[in-house]
Short mmCIF file of C-alpha atoms in Angstrom, two decimals:
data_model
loop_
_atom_site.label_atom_id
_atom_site.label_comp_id
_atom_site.label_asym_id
_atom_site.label_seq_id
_atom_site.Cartn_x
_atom_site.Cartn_y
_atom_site.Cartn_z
CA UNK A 11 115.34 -93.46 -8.59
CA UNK A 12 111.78 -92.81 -8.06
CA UNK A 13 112.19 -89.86 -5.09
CA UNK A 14 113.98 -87.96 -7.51
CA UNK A 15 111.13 -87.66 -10.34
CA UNK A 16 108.47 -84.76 -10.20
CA UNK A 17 106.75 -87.29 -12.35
CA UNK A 18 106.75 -90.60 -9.64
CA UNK A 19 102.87 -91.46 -8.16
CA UNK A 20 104.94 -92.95 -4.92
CA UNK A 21 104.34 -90.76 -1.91
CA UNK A 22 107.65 -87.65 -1.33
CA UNK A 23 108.15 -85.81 1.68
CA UNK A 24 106.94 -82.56 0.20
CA UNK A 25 103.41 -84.37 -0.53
CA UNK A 26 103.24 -85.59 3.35
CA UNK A 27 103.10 -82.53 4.71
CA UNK A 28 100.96 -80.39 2.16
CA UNK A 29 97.43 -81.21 2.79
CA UNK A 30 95.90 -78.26 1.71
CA UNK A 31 95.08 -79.93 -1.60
CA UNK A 32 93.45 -82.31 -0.46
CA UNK A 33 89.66 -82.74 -0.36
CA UNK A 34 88.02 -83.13 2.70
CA UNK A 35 84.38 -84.44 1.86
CA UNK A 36 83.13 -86.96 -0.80
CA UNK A 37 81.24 -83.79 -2.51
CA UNK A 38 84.58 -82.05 -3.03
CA UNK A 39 86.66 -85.52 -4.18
CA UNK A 40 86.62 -85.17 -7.72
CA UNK A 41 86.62 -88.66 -10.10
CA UNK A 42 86.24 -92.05 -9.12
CA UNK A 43 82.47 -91.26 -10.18
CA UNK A 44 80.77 -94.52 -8.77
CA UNK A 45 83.11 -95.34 -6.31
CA UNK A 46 82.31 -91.92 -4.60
CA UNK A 47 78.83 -92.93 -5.40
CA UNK A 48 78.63 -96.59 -4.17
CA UNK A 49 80.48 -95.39 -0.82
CA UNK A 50 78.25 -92.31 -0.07
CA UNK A 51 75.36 -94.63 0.06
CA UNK A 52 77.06 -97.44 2.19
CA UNK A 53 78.42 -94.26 4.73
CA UNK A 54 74.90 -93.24 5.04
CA UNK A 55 73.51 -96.47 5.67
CA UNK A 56 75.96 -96.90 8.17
CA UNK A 57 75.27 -93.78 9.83
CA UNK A 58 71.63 -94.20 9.87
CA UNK A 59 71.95 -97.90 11.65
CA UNK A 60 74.72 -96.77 14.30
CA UNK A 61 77.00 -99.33 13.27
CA UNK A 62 80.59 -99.17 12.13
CA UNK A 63 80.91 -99.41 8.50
CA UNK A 64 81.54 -102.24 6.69
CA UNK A 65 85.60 -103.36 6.02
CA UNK A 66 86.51 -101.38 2.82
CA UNK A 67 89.71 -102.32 0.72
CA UNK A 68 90.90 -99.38 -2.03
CA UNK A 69 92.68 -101.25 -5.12
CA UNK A 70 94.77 -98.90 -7.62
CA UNK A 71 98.01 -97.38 -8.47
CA UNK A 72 99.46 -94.88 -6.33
CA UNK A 73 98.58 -91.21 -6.21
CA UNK A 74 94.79 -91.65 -7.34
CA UNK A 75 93.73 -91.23 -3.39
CA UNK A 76 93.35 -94.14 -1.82
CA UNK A 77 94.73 -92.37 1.35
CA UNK A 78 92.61 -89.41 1.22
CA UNK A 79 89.31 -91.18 1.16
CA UNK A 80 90.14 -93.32 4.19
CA UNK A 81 89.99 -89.95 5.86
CA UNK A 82 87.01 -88.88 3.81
CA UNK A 83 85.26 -91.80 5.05
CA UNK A 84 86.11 -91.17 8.84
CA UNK A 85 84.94 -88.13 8.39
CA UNK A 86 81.75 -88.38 6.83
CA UNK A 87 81.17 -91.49 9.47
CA UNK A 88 81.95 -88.68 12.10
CA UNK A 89 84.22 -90.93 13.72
CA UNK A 90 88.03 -91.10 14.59
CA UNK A 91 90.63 -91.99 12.07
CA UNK A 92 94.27 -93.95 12.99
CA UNK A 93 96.59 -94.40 10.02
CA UNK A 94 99.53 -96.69 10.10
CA UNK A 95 101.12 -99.00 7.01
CA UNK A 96 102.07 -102.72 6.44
CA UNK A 97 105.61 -102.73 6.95
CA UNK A 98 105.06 -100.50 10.28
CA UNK A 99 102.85 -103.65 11.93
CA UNK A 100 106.15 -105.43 12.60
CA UNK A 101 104.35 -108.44 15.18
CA UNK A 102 101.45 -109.07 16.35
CA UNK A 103 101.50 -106.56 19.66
CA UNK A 104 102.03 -103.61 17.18
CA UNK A 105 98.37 -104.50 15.80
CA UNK A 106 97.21 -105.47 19.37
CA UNK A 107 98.30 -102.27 20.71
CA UNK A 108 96.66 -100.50 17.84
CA UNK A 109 93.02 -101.89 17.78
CA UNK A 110 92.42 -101.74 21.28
CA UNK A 111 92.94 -98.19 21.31
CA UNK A 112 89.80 -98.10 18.85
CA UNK A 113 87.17 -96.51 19.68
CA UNK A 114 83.61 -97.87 18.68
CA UNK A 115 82.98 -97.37 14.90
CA UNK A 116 86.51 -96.01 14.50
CA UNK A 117 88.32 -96.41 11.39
CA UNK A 118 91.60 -98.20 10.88
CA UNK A 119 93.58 -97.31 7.63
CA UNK A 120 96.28 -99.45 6.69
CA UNK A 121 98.53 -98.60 3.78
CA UNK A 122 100.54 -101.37 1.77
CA UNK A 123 98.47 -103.65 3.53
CA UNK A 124 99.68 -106.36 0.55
CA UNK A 125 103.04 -106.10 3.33
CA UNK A 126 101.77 -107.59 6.50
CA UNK A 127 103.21 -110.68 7.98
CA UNK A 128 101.51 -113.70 7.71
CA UNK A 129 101.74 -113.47 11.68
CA UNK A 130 99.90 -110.47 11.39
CA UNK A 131 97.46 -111.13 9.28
CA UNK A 132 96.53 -114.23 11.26
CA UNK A 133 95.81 -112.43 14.16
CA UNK A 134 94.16 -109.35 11.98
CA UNK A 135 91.39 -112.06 10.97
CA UNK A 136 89.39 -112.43 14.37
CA UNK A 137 89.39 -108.92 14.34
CA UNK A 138 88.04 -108.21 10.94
CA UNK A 139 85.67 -111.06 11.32
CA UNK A 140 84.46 -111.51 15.13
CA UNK A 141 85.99 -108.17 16.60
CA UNK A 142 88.56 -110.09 19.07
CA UNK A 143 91.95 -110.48 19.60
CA UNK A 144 93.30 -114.27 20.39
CA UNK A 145 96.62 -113.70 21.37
CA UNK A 146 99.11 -116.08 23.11
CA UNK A 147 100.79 -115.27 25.83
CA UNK A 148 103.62 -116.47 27.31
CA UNK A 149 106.34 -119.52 25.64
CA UNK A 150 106.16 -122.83 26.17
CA UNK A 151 104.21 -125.05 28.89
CA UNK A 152 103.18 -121.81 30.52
CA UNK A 153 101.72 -120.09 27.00
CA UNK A 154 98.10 -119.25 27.40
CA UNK A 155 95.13 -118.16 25.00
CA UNK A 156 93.62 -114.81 25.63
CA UNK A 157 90.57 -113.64 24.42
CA UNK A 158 90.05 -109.29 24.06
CA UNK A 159 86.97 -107.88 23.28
CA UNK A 160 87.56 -105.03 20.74
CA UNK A 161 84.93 -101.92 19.67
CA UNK A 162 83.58 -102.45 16.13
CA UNK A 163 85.49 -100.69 13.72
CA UNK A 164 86.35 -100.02 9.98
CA UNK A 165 89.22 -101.59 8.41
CA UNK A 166 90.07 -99.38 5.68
CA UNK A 167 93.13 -101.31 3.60
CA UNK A 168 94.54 -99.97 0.65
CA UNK A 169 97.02 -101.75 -1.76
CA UNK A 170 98.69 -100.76 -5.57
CA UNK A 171 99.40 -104.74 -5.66
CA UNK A 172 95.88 -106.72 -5.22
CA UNK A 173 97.51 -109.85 -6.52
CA UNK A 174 100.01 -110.03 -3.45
CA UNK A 175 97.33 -110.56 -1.16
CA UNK A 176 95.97 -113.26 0.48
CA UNK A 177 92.75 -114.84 -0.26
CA UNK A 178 91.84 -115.00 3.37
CA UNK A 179 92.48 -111.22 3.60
CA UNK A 180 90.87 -110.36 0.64
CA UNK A 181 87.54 -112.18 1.48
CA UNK A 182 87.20 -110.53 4.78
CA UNK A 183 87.25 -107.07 2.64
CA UNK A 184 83.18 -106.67 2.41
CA UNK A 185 83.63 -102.97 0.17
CA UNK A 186 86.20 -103.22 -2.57
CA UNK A 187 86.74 -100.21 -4.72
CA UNK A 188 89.28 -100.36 -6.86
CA UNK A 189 90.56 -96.77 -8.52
CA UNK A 190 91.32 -95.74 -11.97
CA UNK A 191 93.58 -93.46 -13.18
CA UNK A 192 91.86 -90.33 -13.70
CA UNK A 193 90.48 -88.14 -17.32
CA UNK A 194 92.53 -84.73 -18.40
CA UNK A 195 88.92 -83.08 -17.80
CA UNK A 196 88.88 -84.30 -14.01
CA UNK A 197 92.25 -83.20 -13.20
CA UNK A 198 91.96 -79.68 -15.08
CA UNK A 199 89.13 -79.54 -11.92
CA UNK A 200 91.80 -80.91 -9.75
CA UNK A 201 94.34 -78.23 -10.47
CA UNK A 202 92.32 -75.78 -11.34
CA UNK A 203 90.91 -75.90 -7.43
CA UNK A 204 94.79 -76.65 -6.13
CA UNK A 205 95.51 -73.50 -7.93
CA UNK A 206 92.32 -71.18 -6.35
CA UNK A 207 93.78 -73.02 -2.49
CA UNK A 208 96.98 -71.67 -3.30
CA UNK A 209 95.66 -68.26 -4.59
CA UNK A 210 96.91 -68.04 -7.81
CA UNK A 211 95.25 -67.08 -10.93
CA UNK A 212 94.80 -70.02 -13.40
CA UNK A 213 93.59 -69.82 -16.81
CA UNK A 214 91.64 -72.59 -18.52
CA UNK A 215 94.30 -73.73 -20.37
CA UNK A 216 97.46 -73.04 -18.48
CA UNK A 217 94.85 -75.62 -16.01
CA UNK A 218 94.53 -77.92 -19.27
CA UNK A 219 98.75 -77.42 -19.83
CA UNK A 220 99.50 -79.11 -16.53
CA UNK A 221 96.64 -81.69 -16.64
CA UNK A 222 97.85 -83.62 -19.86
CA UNK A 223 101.16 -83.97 -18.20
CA UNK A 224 99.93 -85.26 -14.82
CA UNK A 225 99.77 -89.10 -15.75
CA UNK A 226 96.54 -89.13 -14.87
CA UNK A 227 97.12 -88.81 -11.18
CA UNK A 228 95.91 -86.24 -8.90
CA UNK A 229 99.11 -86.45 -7.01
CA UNK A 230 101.24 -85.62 -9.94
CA UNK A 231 98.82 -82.66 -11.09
CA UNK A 232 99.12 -81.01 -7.41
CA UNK A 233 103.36 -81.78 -7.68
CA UNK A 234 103.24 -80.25 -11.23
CA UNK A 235 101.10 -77.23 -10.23
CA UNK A 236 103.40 -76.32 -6.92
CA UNK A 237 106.32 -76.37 -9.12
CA UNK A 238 104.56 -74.37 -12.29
CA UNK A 239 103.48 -71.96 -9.01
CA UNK A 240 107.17 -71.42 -8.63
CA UNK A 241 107.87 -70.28 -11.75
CA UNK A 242 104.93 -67.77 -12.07
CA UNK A 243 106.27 -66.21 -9.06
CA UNK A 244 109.52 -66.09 -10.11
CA UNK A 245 108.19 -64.03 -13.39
CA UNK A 246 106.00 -62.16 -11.39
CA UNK A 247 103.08 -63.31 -13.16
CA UNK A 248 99.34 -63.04 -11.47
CA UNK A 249 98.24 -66.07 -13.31
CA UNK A 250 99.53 -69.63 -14.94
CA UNK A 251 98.88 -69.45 -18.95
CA UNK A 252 99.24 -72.64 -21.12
CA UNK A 253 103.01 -70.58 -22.01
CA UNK A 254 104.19 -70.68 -18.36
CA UNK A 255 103.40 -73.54 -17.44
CA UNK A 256 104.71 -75.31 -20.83
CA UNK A 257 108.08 -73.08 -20.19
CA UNK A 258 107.95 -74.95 -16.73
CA UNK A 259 107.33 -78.43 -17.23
CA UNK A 260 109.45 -78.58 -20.27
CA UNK A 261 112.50 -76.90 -17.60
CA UNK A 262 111.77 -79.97 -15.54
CA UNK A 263 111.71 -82.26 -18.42
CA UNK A 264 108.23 -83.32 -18.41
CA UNK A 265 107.06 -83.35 -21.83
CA UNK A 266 103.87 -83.14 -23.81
CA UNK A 267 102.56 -85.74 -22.73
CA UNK A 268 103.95 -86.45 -19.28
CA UNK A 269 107.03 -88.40 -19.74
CA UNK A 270 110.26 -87.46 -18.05
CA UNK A 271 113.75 -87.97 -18.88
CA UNK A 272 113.75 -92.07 -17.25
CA UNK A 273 110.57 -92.34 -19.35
CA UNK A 274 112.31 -91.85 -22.71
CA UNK A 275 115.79 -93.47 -21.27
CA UNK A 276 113.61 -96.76 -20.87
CA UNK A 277 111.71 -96.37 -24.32
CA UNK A 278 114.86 -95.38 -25.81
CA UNK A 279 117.04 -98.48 -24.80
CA UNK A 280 114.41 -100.28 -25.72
CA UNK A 281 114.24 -98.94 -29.27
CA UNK A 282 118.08 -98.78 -29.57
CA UNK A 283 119.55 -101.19 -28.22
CA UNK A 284 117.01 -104.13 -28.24
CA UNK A 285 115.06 -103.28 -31.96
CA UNK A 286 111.96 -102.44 -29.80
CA UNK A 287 112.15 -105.76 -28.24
CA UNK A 288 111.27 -108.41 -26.64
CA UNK A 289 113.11 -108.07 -24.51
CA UNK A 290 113.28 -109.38 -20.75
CA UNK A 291 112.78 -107.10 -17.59
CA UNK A 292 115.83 -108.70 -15.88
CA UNK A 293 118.23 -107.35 -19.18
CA UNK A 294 116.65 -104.17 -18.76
CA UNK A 295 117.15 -104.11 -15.35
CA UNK A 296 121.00 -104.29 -15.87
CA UNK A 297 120.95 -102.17 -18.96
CA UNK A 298 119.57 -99.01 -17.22
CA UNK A 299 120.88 -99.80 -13.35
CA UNK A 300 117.35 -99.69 -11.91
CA UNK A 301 116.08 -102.73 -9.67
CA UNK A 302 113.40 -104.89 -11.59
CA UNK A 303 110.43 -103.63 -9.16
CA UNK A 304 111.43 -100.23 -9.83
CA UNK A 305 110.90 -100.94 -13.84
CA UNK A 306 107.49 -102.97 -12.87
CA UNK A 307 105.84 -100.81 -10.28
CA UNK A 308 107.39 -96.96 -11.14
CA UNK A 309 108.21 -96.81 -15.11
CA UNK A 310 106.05 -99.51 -17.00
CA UNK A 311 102.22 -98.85 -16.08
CA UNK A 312 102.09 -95.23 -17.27
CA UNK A 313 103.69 -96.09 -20.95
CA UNK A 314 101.51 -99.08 -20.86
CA UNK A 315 98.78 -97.00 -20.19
CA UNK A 316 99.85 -94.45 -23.13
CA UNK A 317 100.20 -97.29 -25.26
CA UNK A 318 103.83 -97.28 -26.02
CA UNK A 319 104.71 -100.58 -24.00
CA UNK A 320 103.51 -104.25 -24.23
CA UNK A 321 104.12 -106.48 -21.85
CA UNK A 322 104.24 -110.01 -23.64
CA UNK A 323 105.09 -113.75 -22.66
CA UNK A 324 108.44 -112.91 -24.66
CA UNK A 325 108.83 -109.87 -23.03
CA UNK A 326 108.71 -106.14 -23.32
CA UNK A 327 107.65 -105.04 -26.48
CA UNK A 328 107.58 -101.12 -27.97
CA UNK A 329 104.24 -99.91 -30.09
CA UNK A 330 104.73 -97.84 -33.52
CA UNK A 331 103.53 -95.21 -31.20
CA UNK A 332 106.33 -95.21 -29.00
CA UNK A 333 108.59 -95.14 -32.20
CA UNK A 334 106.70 -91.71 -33.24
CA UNK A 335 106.76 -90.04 -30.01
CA UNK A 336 110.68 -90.70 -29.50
CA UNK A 337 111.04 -89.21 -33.34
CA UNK A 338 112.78 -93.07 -34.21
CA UNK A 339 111.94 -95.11 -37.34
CA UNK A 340 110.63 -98.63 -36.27
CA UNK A 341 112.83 -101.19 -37.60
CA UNK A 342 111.72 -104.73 -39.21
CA UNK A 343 111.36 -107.38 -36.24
CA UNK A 344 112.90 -110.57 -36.75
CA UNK A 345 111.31 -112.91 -34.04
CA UNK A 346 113.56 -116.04 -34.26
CA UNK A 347 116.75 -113.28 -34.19
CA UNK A 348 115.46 -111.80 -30.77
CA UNK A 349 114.68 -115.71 -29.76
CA UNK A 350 118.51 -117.09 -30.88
CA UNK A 351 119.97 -113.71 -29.17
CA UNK A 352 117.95 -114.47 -26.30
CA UNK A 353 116.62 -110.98 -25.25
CA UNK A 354 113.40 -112.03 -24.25
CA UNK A 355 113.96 -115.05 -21.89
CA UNK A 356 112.64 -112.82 -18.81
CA UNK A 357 109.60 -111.43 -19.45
#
């Protein structure tokens, strides 16, 4: 479900391979105000000791970055940058091979680091902690304990699910930053740079247009603003107005406010079908063929965010202001009819 929305924060192939959006120093990132701040002071201090920066762990949803100031930070620390993810680190050799092919005061990014194997992590913690590897080698009476001495480096971990990881993990983590979605006034910066990188004329509010419909995530806004691209060169026109790019998005069914067409499907069962709830995640699972974690991590945070969703102990729960922006008159709830029809046993 999610590869086919313009509108998803997860990672597509077309966003892999375009890096020309992307900032490459912590004077050009734009939002995340005192994060940026906070880790240009602990870079230079770094710097100015010679010693590999402390481990840093980026919290948030996806798209806001976290990948793009691991390299950021590499870069700024002057130092070499390997990327790999959680479900990539399969045993415990995978990691071995990785950190002793460090460098001293290299940086190690790990996406989805919430996905490691408890094997993995266990042997991830001397590293983190003491900078050695204790590995066993060998099964049986002949298994030995082996000691490696590894260069200090920077574990840079990033995760869009905090509460899946370990303690243990987590307290080895000495820099959290945790990222927020981002204001309509940071990402009309945001595209309106995208758009001078891919030479083509942007107006203030064709910039605004495409903002307001990005979800608050940079990732979207660059998606959107490729796509809107298309369209102005398809019509011949020098520059993206507030008219071509609302002719655009509303062509690929991104509306007003950034909701797509599995944005107002979920709202709408919701509202139709359930009264506006509760109702549990597990019936609305079924109802609209998506897995649960696809509801949870892809659809719900963004019309949370908006303020059309609730997520209650009975279960999910439409605002009056979803009602208005799907054009639906909110009915009369009846809480012990939802309980005896037993729509919200799932929350």
């Amino acid at each position: 479900m999610n590869t086919a929305r313009i509108v998803t924060p997860e990672r597509r192939n077309e966003d892999i391979g375009d890096t020309t959006l992307r900032p490459q120093l912590l004077s050009e990132f734009v939002g995340q105000a005192q994060a940026r701040k906070n880790l240009s002071i602990f870079i230079e201090a770094a710097r100015k000791r010679g010693e590999a920066l402390d481990h840093v762990l980026f919290v948030g949803p996806p798209g806001l970055g976290k990948t793009t100031l691991a390299q950021i930070v590499a870069r700024e620390l002057g130092v070499g940058f390997r990327a790999t993810s959680g479900p990539v680190i399969a045993k415990a050799g995978d990691l071995a091979a990785l950190l002793t092919n460090l460098e001293e005061r290299d940086v190690l990014f790990i996406d989805e680091i919430h996905r490691l194997s408890p094997a993995v992590e266990e042997v991830l913690y001397p590293a983190m902690e003491d900078f050695q590897l204790d590995l066993i080698i060998g099964e049986g009476p002949a298994a030995r304990s082996v000691k490696i001495e590894l260069s200090k480096f920077t574990l840079v971990g990033a995760t869009t699910r905090a509460g899946l990881l370990t303690n243990p993990l987590r307290d080895r983590f000495g820099i959290p930053v945790r990222l927020n979605f981002y204001t309509e006034e940071e990402l009309e910066k945001i595209v309106s740079r995208g758009a001078r990188v891919l030479e083509i004329g942007m107006t203030a509010d064709g910039a605004n247009e495409i903002a307001r419909r990005a979800r608050g995530t940079p990732r979207i806004a660059g998606r959107l603003l490729r796509r809107v691209r298309d369209f102005a060169s398809a019509a011949d026109a020098h520059a993206i107005d507030r008219g071509i790019a609302d002719h655009a998005l509303s062509a690929l069914e991104v509306d007003a406010v950034g909701l797509d067409a599995m944005d107002r499907r979920y709202l709408t069962t919701i509202a139709t079908n359930y009264g506006g709830g509760p109702v549990g995640v597990e019936t609305l699972a079924a109802a609209l063929s998506e897995p649960r974690d696809a509801i949870e991590d892809i659809i719900e945070p963004f019309l949370i965010q908006c303020g059309y969703l609730q997520r209650t102990p009975r279960g999910r729960l439409l605002t009056s202001h979803a009602f208005r922006h799907l054009g639906l008159s909110e009915p009369t709830r009846d809480a012990a009819q939802f309980g005896l029809f037993g729509h919200d046993d799932e929350g």
